[in-house]
Coordinates of C-alpha atoms in Angstrom, one line a residue:
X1 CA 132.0 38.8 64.8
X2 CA 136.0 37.9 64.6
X3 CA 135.7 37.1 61.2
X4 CA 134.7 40.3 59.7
X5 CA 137.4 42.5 57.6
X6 CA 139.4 44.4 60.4
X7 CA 140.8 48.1 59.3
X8 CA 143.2 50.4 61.5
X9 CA 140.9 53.0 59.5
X10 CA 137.1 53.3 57.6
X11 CA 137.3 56.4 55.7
X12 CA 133.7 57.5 54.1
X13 CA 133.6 59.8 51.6
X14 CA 136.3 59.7 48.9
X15 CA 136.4 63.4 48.0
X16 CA 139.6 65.7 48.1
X17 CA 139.4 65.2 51.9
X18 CA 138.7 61.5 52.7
X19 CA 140.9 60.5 49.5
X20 CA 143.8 62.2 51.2
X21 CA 143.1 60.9 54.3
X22 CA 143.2 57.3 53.0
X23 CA 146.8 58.0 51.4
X24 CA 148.3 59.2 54.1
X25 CA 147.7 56.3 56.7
X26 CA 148.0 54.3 53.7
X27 CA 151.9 55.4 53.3
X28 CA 152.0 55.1 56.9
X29 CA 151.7 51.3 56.7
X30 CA 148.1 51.2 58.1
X31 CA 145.0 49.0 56.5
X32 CA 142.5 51.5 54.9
X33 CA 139.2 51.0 53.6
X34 CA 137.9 54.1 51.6
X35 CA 134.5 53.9 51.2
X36 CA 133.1 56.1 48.5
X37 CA 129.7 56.2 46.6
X38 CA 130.2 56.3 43.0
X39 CA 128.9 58.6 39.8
X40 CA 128.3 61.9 42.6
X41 CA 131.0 64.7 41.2
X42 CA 129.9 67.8 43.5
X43 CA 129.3 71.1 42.4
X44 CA 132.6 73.5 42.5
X45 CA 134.2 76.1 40.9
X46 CA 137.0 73.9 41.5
X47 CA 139.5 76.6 42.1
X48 CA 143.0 75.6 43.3
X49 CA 145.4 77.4 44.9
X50 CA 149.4 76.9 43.8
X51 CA 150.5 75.8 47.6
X52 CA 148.0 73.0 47.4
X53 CA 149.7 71.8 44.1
X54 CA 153.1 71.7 46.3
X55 CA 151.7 70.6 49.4
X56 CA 149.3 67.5 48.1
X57 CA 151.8 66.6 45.1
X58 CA 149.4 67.5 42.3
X59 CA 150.7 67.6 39.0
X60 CA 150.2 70.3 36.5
X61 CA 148.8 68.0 34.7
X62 CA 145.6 67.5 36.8
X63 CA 144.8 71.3 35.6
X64 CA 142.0 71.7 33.2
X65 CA 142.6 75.5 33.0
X66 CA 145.2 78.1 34.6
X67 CA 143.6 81.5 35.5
X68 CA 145.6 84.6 35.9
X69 CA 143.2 87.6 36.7
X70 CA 139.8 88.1 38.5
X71 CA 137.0 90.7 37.5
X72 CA 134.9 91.6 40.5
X73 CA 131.2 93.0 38.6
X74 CA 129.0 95.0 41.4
X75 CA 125.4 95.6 41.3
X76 CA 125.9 98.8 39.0
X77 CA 127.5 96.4 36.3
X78 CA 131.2 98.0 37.0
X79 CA 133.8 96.0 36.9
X80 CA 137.6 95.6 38.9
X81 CA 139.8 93.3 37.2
X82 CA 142.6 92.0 40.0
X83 CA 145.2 90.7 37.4
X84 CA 147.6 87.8 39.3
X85 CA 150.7 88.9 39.1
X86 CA 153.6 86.0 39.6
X87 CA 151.4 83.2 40.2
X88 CA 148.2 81.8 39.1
X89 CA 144.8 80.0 40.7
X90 CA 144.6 76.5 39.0
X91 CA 141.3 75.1 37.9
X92 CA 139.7 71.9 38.2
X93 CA 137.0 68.9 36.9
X94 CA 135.8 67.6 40.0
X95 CA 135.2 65.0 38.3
X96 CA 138.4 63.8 37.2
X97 CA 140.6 65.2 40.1
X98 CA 138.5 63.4 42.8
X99 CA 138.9 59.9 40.9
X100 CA 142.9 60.4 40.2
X101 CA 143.3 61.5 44.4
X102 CA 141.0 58.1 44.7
X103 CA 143.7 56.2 42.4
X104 CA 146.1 57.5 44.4
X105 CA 145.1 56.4 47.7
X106 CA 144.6 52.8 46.4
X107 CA 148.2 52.6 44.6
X108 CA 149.2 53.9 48.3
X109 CA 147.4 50.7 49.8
X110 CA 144.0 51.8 51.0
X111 CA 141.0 49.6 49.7
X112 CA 138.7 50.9 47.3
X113 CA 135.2 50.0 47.8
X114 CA 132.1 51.6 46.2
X115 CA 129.4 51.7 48.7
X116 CA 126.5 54.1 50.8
X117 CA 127.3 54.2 54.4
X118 CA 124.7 53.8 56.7
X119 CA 125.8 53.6 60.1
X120 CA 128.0 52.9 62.7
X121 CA 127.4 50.2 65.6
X122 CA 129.4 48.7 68.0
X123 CA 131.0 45.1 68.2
X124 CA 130.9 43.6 71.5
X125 CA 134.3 44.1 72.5
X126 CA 133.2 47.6 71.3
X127 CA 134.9 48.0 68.0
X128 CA 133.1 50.3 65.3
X129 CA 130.6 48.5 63.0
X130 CA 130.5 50.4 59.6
X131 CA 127.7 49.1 58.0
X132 CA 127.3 50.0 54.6
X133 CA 125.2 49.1 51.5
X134 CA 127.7 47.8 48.8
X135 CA 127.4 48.7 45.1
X136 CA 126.1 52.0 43.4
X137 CA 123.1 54.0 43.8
X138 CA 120.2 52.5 45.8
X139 CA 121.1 48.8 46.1
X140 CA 119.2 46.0 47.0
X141 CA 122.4 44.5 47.9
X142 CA 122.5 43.5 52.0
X143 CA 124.1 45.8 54.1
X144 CA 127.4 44.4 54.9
X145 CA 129.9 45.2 57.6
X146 CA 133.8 45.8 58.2
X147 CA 135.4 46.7 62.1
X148 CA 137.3 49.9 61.9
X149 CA 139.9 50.6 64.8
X150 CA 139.3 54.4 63.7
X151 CA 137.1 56.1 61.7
X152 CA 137.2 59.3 59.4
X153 CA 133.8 60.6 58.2
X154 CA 134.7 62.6 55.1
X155 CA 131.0 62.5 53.5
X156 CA 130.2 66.1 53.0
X157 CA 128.4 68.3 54.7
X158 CA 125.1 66.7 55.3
X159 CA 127.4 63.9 56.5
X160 CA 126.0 61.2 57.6
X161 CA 128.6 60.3 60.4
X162 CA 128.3 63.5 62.0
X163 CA 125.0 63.4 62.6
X164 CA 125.2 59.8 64.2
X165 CA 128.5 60.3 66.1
X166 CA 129.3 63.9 66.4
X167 CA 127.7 66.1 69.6
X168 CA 126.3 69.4 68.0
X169 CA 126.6 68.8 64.2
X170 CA 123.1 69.3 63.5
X171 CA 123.5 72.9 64.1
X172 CA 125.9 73.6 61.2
X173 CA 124.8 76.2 59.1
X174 CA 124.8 76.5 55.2
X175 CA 125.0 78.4 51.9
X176 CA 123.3 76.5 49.4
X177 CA 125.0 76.3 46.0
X178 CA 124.3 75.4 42.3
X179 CA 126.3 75.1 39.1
X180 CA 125.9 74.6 35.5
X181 CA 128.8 73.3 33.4
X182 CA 128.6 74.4 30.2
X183 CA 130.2 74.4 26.8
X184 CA 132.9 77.0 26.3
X185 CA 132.1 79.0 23.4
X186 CA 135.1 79.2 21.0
X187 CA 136.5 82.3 21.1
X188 CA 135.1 83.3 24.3
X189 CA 131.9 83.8 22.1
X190 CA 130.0 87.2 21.3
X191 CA 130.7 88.2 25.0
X192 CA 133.3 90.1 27.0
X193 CA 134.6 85.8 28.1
X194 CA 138.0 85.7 29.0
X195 CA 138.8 81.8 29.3
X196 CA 142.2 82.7 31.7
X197 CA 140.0 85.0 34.2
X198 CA 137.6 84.3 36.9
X199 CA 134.2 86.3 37.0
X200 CA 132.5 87.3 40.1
X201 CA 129.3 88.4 40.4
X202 CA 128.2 91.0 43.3
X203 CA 124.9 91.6 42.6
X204 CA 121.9 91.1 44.7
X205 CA 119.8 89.3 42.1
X206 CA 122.4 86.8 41.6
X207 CA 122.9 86.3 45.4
X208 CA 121.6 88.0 48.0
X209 CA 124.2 87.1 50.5
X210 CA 126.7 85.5 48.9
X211 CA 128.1 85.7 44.8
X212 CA 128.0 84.3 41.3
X213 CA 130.8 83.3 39.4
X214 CA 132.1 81.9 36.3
X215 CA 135.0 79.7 36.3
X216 CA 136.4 78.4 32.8
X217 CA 138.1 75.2 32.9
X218 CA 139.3 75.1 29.4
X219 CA 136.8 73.3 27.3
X220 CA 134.0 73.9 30.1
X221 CA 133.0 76.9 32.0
X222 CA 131.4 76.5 35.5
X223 CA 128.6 79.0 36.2
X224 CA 126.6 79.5 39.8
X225 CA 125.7 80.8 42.5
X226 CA 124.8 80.3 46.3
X227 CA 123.1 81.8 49.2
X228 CA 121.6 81.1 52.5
X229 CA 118.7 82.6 51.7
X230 CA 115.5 80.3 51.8
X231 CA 113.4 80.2 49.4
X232 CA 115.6 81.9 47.0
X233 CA 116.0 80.3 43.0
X234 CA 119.2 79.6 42.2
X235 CA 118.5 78.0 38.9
X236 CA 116.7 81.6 38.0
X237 CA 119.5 83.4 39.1
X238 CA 122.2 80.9 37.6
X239 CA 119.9 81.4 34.2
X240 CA 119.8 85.2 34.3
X241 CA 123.7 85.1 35.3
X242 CA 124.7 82.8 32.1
X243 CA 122.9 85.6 30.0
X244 CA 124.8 88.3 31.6
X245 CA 127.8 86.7 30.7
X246 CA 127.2 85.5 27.8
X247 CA 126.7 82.4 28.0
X248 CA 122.7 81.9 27.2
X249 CA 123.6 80.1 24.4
X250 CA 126.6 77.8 25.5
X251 CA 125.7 74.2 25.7
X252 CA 124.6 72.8 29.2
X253 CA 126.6 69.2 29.7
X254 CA 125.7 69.0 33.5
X255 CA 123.3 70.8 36.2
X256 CA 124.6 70.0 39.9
X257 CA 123.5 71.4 43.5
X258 CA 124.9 70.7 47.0
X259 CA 125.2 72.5 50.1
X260 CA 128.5 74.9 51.1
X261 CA 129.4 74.7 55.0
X262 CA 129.4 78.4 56.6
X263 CA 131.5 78.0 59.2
X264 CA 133.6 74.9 61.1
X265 CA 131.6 72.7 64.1
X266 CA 133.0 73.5 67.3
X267 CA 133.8 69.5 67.4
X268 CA 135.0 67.1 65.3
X269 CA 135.7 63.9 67.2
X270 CA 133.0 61.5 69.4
X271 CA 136.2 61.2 71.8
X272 CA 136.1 57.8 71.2
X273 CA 137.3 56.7 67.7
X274 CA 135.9 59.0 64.9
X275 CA 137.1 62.1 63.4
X276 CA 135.5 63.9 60.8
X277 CA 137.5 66.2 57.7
X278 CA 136.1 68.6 55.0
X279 CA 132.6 69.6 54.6
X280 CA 131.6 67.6 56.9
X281 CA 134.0 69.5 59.3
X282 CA 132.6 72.9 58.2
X283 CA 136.1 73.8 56.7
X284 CA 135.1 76.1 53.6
X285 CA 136.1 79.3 53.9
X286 CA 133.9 81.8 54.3
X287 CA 133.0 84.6 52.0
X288 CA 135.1 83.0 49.1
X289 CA 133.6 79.4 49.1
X290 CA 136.8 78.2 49.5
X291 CA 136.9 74.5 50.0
X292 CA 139.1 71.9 48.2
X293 CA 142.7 73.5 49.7
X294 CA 141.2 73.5 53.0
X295 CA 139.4 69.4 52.4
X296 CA 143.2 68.1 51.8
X297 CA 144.2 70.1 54.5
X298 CA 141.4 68.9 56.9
X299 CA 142.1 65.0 55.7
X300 CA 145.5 65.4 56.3
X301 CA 145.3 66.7 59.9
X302 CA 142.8 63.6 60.0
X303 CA 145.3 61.6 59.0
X304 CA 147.6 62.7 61.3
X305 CA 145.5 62.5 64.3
X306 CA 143.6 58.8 63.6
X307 CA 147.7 57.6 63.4
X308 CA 148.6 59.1 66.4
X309 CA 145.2 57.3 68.1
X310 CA 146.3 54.6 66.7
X311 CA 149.5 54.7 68.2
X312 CA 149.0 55.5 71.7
X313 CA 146.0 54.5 71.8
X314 CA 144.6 57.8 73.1
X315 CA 141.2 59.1 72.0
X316 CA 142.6 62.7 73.3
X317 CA 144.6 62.2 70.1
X318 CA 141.6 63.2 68.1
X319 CA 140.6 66.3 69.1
X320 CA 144.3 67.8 67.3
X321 CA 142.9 67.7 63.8
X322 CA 140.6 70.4 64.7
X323 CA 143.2 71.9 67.1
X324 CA 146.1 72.0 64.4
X325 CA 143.2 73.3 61.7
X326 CA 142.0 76.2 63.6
X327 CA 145.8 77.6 64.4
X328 CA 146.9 77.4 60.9
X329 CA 143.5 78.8 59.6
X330 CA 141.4 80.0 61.8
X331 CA 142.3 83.5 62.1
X332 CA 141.6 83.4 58.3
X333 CA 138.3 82.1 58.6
X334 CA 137.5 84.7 61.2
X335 CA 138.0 87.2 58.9
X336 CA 136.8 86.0 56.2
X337 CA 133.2 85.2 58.3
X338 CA 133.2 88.8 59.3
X339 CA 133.9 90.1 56.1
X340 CA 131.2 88.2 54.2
X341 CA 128.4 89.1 56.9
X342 CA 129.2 93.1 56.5
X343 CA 130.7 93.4 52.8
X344 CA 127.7 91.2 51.4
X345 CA 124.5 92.6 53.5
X346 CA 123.6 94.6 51.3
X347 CA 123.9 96.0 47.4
X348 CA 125.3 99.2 48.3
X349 CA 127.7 97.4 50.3
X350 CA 128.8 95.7 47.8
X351 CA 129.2 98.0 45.7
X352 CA 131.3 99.3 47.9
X353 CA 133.2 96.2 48.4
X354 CA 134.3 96.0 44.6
X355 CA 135.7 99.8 44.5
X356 CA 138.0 98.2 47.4
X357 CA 139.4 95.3 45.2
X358 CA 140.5 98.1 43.1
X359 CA 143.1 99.1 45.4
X360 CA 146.7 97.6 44.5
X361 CA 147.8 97.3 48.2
X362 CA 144.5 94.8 48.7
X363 CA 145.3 92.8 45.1
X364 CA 148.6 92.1 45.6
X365 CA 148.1 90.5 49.9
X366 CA 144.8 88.8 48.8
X367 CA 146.5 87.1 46.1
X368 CA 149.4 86.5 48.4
X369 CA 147.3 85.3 50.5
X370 CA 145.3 83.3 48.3
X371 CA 148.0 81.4 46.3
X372 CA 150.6 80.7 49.4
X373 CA 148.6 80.1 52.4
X374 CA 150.1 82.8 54.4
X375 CA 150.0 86.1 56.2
X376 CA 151.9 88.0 54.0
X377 CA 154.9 90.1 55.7
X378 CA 157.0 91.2 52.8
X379 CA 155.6 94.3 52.6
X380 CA 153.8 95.5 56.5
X381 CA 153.3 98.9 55.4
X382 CA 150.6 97.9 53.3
X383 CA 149.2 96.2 56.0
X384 CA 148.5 99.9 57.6
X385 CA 147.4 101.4 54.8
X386 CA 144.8 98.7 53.9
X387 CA 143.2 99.0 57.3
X388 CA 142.6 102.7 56.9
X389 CA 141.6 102.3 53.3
X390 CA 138.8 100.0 54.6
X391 CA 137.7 101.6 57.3
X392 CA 137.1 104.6 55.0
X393 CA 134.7 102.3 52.8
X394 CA 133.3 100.8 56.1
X395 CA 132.7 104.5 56.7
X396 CA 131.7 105.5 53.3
X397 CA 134.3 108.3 53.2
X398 CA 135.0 107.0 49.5
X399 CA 132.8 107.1 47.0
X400 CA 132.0 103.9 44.9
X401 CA 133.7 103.1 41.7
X402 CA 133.2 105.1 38.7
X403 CA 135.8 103.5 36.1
X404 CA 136.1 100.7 34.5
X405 CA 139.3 97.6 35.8
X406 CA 142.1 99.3 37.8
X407 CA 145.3 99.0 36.2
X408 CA 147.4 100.1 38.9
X409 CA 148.2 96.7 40.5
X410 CA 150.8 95.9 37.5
X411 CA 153.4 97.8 39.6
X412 CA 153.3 94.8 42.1
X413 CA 154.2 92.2 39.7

């Protein structure tokens, strides 16, 4: 088979992770093939955080929308707005941002190619085989092949790749979510719509285990919601939560479902020659559905480690994308993973869970927190007092809520 197409790299999946991926080996001189299937834009609230903006080199201009405040709603209907004080969280259209960070790895030098992946085999010198079926949708096309030197499977979290090549992915677990993109209403509309904050819903019919949320990106508003739960409708609950907000009335452009990974696989590499970044890594963060900050993150550290196997020809190599991942982030994700199993068990827990959003101290580090990537020690007094504040909720020494949004985190502007 010497006369098939030879890559250094295969990368499947051309979202925020595998696109990334593809640019950086690109830049690093090395033959990329990104392999993407066309016309699938995957359901997101498409939230962004500033330090990915500096970090990936996104333009301003990729924003549809920049939000400044949050308002938390609990099952009794009250609300905690968390106003962002010195910052913002940038919004995006999956849509468009996945296809420019796709431009962007071909002006880089990666091949595009739109194609389904189908599996891998083995050459008989025992290169990797990607065999894919070219073209869009279900083609009748044949199945054609390229040898990859390395291989980064970036196709979501049912990914494909991990289930062939990758010991133990078939026990990741998920949070099913669904979207609707609607119309914005002009002028927000009859209802209480703020097109510069994010709405989140913590409310048991919305979600059982997990939340709503309404994200405007400018022109269009992203409404959903997930859970775990089997059996549980999310088009009724994303129906019932666009007449809470409003929003009944708004025009629907798109309807879109996928699943949200709960937690990152224990391994990400065959020890061989593939690598896997993004969902189909596991790396959304828990309890806030995090996912596109930590996808370029997760393709970059992919990056990183395919060119260092490349290099030394090490497969040992591999294994520090996930190494590298879980030191920067995996105390976060710990957290995070505790905090949504308690906080969101249970209505009266998350009602609970709102009135502590209301406190300044926890505004200001989760914005910190959120917007730079960090553990925040400017201020490690509040640090102290935040970890007594909860364990009075966790102890249900303070009663609920019983006002409308707090206005007391302006003084940490």
């Amino acid at each position: 088979m010497a006369n098939l197409e030879t890559f250094d790299a295969v990368v499947i999946g051309g979202g925020p992770s595998g696109a990334t991926a593809a640019t950086d080996l690109a830049k690093l001189g090395r033959s990329v093939l990104l392999l993407d299937r066309a016309g699938r834009i995957k359901p997101c609230g498409g939230a962004i955080p500033p330090q990915a903006m500096r970090d990936f080199d996104i333009p301003e201009s990729m924003l549809a929308n920049q939000v400044n405040s949050a308002r938390m709603v609990s099952p009794t209907d009250r609300t905690v707005d968390m106003p962002i004080h010195g910052g913002y969280v940038g919004m995006v259209d999956r849509e468009h941002f996945d296809e420019w960070l796709r431009e962007r790895a071909a002006a880089a030098g990666a091949v595009r190619r739109v194609g389904t992946f189908e599996r891998i085999e083995r050459d008989s010198d025992g290169t990797a085989l990607v065999c894919y079926r070219p073209g869009q949708g279900r083609s009748d096309s044949p199945a054609e092949q390229v040898r990859a030197r390395a291989v980064v499977g970036a196709d979501g979290a049912h990914s494909a790749v991990a289930k062939q090549c990758i010991p133990g992915s078939e026990g990741m677990k998920f949070v099913s979510a669904y979207h609707e993109i609607v119309r914005t209403p002009p002028n927000g509309g009859a209802a209480d719509f703020d097109g510069t904050r994010c709405d989140v819903y913590y409310q048991g019919d919305i979600s059982p285990d997990f939340y709503g949320w309404v994200f405007p990106h400018g022109d269009t508003t992203s409404v959903g919601v997930g859970t775990a739960v089997e059996g549980f409708s999310l088009r009724s609950a994303c129906t019932e939560l666009r007449r809470r907000a409003g929003l009944a009335e708004a025009e629907t452009l798109r309807r879109e479902g996928a699943p949200i990974p709960l937690e990152p696989l224990r391994r990400w590499d065959n020890g061989r020659d593939i690598v896997l970044a993004g969902d189909a890594s596991g790396v959304v963060a828990p309890a806030s559905g995090e996912g596109i900050y930590y996808a370029l993150v997760g393709g970059r550290l992919a990056a990183e480690a395919v060119a260092e196997f490349l290099t030394t020809g090490k497969a040992s190599a591999l294994k520090n994308a996930r190494k590298r991942f879980m030191k920067a982030h995996g105390k976060v994700f710990w957290v995070l993973g505790i905090l949504q199993r308690f906080w969101y068990a249970s209505d009266k827990r998350r009602e609970r869970f709102v009135s502590l959003c209301a406190d300044p101290d926890i505004q200001y580090l989760t914005w910190e927190a959120y917007m730079n990537k960090r553990l925040v020690k400017a201020r490690p007094g509040a640090h102290l007092r935040i970890f007594f504040k909860d364990m009075a909720h966790l102890l249900g020494i303070v009663s609920p809520i019983s006002s409308q949004p707090s206005k007391n985190a302006a003084r940490h502007g």
